[in-house]
mmCIF file of C-alpha atoms and ligand atoms in Angstrom:
data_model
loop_
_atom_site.group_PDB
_atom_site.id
_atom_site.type_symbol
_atom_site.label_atom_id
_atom_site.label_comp_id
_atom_site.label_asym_id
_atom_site.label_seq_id
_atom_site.Cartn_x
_atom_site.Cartn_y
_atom_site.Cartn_z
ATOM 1 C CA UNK U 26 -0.390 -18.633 11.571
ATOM 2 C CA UNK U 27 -2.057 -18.232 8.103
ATOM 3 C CA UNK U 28 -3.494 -20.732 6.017
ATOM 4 C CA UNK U 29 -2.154 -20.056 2.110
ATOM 5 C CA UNK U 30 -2.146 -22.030 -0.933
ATOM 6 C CA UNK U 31 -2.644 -25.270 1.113
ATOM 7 C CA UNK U 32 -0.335 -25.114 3.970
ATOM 8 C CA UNK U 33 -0.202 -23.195 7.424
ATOM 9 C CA UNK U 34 2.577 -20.438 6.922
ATOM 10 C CA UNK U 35 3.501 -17.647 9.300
ATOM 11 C CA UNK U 36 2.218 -14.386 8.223
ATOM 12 C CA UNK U 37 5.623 -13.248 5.982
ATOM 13 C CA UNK U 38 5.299 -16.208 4.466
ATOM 14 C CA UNK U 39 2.088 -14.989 2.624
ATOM 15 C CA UNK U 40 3.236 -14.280 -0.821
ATOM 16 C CA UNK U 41 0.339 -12.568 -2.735
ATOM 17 C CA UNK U 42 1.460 -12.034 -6.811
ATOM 18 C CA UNK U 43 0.153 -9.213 -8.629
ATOM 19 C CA UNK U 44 -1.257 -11.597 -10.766
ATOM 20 C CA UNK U 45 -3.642 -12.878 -8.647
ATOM 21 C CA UNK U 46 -7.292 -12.720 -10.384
ATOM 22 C CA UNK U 47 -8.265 -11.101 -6.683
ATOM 23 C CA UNK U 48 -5.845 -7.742 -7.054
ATOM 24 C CA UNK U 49 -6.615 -7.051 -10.754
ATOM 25 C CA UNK U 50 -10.612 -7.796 -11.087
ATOM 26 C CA UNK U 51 -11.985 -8.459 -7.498
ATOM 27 C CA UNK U 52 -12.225 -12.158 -9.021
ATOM 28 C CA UNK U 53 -12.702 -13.905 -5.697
ATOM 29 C CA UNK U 54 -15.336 -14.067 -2.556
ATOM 30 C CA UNK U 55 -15.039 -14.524 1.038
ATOM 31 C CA UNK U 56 -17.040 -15.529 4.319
ATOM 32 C CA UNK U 57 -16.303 -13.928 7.691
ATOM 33 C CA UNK U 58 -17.064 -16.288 10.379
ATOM 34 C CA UNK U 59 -17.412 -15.491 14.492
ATOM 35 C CA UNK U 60 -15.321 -17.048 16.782
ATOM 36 C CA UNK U 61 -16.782 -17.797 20.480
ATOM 37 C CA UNK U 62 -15.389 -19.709 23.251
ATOM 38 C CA UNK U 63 -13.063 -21.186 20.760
ATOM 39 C CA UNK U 64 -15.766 -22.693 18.852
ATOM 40 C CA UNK U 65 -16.912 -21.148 14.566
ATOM 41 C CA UNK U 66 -20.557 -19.349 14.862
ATOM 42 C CA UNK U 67 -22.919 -20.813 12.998
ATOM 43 C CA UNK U 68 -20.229 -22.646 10.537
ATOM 44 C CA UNK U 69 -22.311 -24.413 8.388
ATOM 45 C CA UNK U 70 -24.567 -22.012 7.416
ATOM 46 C CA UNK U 71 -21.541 -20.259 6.209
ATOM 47 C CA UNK U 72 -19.898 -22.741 4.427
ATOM 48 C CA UNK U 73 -23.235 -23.053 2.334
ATOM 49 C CA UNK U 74 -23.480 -19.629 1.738
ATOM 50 C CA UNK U 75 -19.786 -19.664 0.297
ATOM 51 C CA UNK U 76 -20.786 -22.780 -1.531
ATOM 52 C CA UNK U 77 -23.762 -20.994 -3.453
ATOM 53 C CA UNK U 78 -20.824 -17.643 -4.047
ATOM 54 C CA UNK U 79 -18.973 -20.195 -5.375
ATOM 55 C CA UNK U 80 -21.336 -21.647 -7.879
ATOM 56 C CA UNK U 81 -22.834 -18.712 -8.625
ATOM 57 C CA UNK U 82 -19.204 -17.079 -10.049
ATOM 58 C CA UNK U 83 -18.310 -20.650 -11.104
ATOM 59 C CA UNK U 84 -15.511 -20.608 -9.367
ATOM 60 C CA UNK U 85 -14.197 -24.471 -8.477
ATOM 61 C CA UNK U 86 -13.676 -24.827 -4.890
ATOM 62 C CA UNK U 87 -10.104 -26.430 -4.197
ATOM 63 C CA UNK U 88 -11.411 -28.451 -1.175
ATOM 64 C CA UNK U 89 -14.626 -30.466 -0.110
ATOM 65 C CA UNK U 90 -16.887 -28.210 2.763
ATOM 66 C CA UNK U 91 -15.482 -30.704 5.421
ATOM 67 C CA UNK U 92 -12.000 -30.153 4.795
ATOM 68 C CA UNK U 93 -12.290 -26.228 5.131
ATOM 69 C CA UNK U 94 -14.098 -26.590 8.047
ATOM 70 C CA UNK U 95 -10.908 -28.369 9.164
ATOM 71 C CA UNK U 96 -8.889 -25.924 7.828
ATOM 72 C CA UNK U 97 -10.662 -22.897 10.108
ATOM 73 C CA UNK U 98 -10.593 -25.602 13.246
ATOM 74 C CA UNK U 99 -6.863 -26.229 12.685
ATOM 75 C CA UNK U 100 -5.984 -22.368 12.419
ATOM 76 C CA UNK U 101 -8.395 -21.821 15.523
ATOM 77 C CA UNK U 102 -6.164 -24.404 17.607
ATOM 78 C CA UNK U 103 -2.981 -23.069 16.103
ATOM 79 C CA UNK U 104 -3.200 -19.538 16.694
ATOM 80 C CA UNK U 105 -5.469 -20.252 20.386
ATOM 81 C CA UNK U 106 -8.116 -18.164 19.283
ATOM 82 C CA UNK U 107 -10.788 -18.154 21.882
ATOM 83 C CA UNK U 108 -13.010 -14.980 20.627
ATOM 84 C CA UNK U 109 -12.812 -13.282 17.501
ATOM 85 C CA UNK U 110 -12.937 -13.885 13.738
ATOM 86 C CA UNK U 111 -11.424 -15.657 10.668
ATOM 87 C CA UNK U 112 -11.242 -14.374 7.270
ATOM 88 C CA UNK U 113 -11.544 -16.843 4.702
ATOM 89 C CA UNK U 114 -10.597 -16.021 1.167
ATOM 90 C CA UNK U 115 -10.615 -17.711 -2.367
ATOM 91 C CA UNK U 116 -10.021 -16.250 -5.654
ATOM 92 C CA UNK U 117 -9.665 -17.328 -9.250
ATOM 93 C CA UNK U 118 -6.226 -17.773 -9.441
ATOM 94 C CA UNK U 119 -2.834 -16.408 -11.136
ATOM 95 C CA UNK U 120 -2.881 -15.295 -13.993
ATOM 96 C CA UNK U 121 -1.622 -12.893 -16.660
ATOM 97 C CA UNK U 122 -4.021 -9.638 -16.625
ATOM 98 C CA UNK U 123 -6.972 -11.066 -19.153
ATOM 99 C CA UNK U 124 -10.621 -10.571 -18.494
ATOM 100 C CA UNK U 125 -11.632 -14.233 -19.366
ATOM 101 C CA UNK U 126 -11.450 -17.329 -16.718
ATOM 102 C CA UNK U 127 -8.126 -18.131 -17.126
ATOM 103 C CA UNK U 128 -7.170 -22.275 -18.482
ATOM 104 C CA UNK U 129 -4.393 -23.232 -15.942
ATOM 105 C CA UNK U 130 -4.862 -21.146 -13.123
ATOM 106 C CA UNK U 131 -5.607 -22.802 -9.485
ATOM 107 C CA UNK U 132 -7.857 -21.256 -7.128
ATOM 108 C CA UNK U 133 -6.094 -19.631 -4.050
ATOM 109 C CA UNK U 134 -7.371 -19.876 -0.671
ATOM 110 C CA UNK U 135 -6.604 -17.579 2.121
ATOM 111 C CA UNK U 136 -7.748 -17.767 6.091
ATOM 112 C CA UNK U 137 -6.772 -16.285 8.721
ATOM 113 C CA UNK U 138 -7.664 -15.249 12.244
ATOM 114 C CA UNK U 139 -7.933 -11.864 14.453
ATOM 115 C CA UNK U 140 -8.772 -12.027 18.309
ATOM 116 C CA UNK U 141 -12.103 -9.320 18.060
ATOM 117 C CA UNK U 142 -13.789 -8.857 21.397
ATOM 118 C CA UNK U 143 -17.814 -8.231 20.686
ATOM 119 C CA UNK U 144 -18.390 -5.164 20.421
ATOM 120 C CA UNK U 145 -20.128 -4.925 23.754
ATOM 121 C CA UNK U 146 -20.859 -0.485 23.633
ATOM 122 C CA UNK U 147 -22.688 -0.184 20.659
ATOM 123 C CA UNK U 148 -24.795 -3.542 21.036
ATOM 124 C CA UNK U 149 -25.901 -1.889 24.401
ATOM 125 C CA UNK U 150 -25.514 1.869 23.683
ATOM 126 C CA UNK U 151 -26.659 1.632 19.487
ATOM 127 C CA UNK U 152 -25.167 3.405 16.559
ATOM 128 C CA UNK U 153 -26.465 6.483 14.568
ATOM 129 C CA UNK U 154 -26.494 6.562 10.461
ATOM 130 C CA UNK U 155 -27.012 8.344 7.205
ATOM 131 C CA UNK U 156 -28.535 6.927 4.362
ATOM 132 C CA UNK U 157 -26.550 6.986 0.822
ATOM 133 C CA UNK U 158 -27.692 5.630 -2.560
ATOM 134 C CA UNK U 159 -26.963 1.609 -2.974
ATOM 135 C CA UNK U 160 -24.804 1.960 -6.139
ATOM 136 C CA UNK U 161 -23.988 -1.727 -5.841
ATOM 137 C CA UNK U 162 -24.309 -4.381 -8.650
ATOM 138 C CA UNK U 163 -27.481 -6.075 -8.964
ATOM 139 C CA UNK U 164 -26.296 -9.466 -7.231
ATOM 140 C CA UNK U 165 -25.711 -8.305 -4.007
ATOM 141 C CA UNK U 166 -26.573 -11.709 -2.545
ATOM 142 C CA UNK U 167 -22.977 -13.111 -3.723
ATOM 143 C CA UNK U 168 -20.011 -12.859 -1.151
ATOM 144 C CA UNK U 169 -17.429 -11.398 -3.321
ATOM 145 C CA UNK U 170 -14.334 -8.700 -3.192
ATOM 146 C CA UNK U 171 -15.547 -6.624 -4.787
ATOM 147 C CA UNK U 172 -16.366 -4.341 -2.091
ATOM 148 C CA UNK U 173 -15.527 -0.291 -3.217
ATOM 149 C CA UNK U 174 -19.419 0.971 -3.070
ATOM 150 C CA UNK U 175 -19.284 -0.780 0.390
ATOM 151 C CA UNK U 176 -15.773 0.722 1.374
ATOM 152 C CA UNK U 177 -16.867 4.347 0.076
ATOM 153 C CA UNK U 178 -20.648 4.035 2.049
ATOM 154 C CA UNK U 179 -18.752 2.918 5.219
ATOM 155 C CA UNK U 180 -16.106 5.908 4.444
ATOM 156 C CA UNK U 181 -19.204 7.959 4.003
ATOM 157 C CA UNK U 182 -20.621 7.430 7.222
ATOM 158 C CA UNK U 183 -17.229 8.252 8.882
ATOM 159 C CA UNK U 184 -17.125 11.286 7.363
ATOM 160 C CA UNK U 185 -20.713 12.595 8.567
ATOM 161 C CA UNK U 186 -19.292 11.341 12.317
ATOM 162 C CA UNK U 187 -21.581 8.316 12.687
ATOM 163 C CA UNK U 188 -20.867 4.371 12.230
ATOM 164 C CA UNK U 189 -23.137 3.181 9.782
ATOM 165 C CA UNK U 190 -25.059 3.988 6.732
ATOM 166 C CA UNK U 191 -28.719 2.679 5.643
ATOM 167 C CA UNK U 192 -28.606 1.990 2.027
ATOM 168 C CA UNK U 193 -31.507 2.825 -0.451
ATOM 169 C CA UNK U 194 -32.634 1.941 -3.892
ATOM 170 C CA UNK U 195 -34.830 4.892 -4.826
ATOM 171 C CA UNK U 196 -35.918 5.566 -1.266
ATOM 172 C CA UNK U 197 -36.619 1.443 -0.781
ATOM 173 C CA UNK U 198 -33.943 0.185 1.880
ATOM 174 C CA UNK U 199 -31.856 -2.790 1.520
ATOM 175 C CA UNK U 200 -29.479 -3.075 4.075
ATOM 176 C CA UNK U 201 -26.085 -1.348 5.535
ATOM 177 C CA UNK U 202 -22.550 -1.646 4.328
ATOM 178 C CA UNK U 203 -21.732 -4.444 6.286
ATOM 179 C CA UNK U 204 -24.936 -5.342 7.934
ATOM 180 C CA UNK U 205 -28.408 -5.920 7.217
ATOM 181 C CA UNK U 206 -31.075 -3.747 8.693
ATOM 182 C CA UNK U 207 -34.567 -4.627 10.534
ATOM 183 C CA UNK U 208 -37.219 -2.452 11.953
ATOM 184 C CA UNK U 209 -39.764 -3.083 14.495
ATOM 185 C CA UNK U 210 -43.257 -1.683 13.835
ATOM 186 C CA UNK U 211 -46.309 -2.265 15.952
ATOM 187 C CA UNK U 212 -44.574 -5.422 17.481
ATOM 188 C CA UNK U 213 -43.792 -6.519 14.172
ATOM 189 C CA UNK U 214 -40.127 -7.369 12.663
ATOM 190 C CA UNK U 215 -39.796 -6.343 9.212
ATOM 191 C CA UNK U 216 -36.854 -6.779 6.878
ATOM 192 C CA UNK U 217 -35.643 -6.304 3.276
ATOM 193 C CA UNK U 218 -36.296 -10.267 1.572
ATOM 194 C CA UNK U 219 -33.481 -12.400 1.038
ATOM 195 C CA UNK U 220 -33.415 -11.491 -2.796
ATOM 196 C CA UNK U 221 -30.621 -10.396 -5.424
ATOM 197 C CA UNK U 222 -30.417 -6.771 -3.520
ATOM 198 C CA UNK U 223 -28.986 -7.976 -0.063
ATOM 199 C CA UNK U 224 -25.891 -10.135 1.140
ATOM 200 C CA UNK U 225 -28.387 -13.123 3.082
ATOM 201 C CA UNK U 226 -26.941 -12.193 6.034
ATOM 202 C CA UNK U 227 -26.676 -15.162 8.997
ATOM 203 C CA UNK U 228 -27.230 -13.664 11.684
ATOM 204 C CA UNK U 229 -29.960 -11.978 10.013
ATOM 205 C CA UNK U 230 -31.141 -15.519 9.393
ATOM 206 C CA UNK U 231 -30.326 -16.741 13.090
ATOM 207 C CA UNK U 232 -32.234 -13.415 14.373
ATOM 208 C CA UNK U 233 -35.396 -14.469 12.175
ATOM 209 C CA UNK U 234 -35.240 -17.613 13.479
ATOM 210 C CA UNK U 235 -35.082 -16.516 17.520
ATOM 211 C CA UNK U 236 -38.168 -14.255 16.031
ATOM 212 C CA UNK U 237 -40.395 -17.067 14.723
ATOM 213 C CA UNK U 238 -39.474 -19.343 18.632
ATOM 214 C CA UNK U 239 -40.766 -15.933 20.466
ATOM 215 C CA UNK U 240 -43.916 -15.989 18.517
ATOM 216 C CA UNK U 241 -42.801 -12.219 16.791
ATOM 217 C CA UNK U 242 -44.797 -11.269 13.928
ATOM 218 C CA UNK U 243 -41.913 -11.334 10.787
ATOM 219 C CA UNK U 244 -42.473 -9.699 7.398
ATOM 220 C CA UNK U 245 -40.019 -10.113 5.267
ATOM 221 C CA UNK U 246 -41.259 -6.997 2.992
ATOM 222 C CA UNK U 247 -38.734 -4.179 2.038
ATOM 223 C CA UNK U 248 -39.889 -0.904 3.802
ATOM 224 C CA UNK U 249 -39.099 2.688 2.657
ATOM 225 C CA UNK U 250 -36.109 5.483 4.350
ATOM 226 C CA UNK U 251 -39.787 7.275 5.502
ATOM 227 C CA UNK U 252 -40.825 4.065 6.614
ATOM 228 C CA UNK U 253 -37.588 3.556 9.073
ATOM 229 C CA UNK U 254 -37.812 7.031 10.304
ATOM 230 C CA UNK U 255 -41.296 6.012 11.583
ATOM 231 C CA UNK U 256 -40.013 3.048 13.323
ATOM 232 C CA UNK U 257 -40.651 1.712 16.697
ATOM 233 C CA UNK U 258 -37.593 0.195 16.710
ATOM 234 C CA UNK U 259 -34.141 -0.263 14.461
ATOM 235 C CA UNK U 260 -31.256 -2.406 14.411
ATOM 236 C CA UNK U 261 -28.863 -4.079 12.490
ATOM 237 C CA UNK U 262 -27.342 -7.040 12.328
ATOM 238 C CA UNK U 263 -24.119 -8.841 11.198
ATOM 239 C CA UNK U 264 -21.297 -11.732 12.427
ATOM 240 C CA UNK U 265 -19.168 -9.137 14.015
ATOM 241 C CA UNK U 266 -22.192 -6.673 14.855
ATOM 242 C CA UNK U 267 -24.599 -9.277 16.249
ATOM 243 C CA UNK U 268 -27.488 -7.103 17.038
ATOM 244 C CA UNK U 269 -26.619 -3.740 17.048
ATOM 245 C CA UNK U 270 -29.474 -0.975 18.214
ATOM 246 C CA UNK U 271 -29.693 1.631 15.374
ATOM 247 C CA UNK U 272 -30.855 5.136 17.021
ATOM 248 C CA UNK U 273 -30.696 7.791 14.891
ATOM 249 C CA UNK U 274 -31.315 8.144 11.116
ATOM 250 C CA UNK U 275 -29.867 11.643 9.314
ATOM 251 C CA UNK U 276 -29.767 13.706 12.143
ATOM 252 C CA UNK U 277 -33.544 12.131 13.813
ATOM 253 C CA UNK U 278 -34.755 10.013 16.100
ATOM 254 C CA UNK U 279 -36.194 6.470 15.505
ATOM 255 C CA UNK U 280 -38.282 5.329 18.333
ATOM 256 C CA UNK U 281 -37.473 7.157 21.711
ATOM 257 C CA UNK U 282 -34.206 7.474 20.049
ATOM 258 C CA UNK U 283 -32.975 4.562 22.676
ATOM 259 C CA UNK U 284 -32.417 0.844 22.080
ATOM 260 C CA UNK U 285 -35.991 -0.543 22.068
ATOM 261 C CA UNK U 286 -37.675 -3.307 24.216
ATOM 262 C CA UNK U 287 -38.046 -5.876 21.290
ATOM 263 C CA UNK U 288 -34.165 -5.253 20.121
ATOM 264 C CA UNK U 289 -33.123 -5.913 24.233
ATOM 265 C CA UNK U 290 -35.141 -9.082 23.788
ATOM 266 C CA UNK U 291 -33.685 -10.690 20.913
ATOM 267 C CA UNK U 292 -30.235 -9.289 21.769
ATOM 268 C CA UNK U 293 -30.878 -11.157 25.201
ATOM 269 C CA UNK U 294 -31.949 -14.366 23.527
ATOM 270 C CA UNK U 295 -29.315 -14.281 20.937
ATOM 271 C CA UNK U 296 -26.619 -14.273 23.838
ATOM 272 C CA UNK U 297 -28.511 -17.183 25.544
ATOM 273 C CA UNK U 298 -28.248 -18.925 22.587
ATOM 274 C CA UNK U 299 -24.960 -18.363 21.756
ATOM 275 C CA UNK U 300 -23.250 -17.175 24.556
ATOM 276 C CA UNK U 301 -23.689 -19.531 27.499
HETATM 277 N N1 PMP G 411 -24.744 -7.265 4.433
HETATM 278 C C1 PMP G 411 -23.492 -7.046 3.996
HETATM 279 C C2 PMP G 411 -23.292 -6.175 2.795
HETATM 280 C C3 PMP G 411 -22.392 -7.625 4.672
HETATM 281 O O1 PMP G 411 -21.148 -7.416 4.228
HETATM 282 C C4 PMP G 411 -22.634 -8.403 5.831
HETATM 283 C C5 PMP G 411 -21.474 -8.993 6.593
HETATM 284 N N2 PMP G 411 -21.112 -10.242 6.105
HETATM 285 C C6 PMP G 411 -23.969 -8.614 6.253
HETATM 286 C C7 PMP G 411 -24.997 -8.029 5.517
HETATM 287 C C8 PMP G 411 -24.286 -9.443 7.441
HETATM 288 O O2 PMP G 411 -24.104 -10.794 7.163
HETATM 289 P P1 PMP G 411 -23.713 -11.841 8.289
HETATM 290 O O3 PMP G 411 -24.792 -11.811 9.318
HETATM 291 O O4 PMP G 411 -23.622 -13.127 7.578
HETATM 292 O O5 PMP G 411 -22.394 -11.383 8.851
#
């Protein structure tokens, strides 16, 4: 099932129009939330995040947090999803193809759910990555469509045969096209701040968080593509990614050019917290 335009509708039921502010301008934003054991990862930090999108783009939320929380519950129950992810979308509206906020047009909210298994080889086994130019906008923090310099980094990445890329502005790192990025540098976590030039990521949050109970040294202090190449340690982390050991950076080695001890630790704690 599918939640669209407030009801629960089997998936050929879902009747996008071509005027929908989403298709013509990217005039909507999202949230991506985990599914484990049947239960929504972290769901109010995501709700608040999509609350602060929303405000940001001034774009009226249809429905009060509780009653999309209700929403994702009821489409967890009706589609039996024990592990894997919903996709919850809301955009401007319909309306003829005009730049401004249109008068009469109702937001439209879209969720739905995928069974995703965790990606349980590259959290052990890590990832390689090239680095590519951020060409984003300057409000990177926002969860909205419009995704292209994403979708053409991630494409990027493909194309060189590994699965991620490490963004840069002007050599200074920011984060990865669906992830953000930490390094590990004489026992200390460092990571781009939660500014304008990264998508606050949660689990980057939750990951901080398991940092500061361990007693790990955290710097939230942006850091330099030289700077990651002389890491002890890389990884990334995301909803879907969790924390994912990053090995190799344009052809070199970080580290020992295997996942490190401090990643294994927090990757162990995060599943202890989360997973149990
Ligand atoms: N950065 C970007 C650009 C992303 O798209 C994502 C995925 N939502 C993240 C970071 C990680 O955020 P989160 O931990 O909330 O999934």
């Amino acid at each position: 099932m599918y939640f669209f335009k407030n009801e629960f509708v089997d998936a050929k039921d879902v009747q996008i129009s071509p005027d929908d502010r989403g298709y013509y301008f990217g005039d909507g934003i999202y949230e991506v939330f985990r599914v484990y054991q049947g239960q929504l990862y972290e769901c109010e930090a995501h709700m608040q995040r999509l609350l602060r999108t929303a405000a940001e783009v001034r774009l009226q939320l249809p429905y009060s947090n509780e009653a999309f929380v209700q929403i994702l519950n009821e489409l967890i129950q009706k589609n039996g999803l024990n592990e894997g992810t919903i996709y919850l979308q809301i955009t401007r509206g319909e309306a003829p193809r005009a730049h401004p906020f249109p008068t009469q047009a109702e937001p439209i909210v879209l969720a739905y759910s995928n069974e995703v298994k965790r990606p349980l080889a590259t959290i052990e086994n890590g990832i390689k990555a090239v680095t590519q130019p951020d060409i984003r906008w300057l409000r990177c923090d926002l969860k909205t469509l419009n995704l292209l310099p994403n979708v053409l980094a991630k494409q990027a990445a493909l194309d060189h045969g590994v699965q991620e890329v490490v963004l840069h502005r002007e050599g200074t790192v920011t984060e990865c096209s669906a992830s953000n990025l930490m390094i590990v540098k004489n026992q200390t976590l460092y990571t781009h701040p939660a500014n304008h030039l990264i998508l606050h990521g949660i689990t980057r949050a939750v990951v901080l968080r398991i940092a500061h109970t361990l007693g790990i040294p955290v710097k939230e202090e942006a850091f330099t593509t030289g700077q990651l190449l002389l890491a002890d340690e890389a990884f990334i982390t995301g909803t879907t990614v969790e924390i994912t050991p990053l090995l190799e950076i344009d052809g070199q080695a970080i580290g020992t050019g295997a996942p490190g001890p401090l990643t294994q630790t927090l990757q162990r704690e995060f599943e202890k917290t989360f997973l149990n």
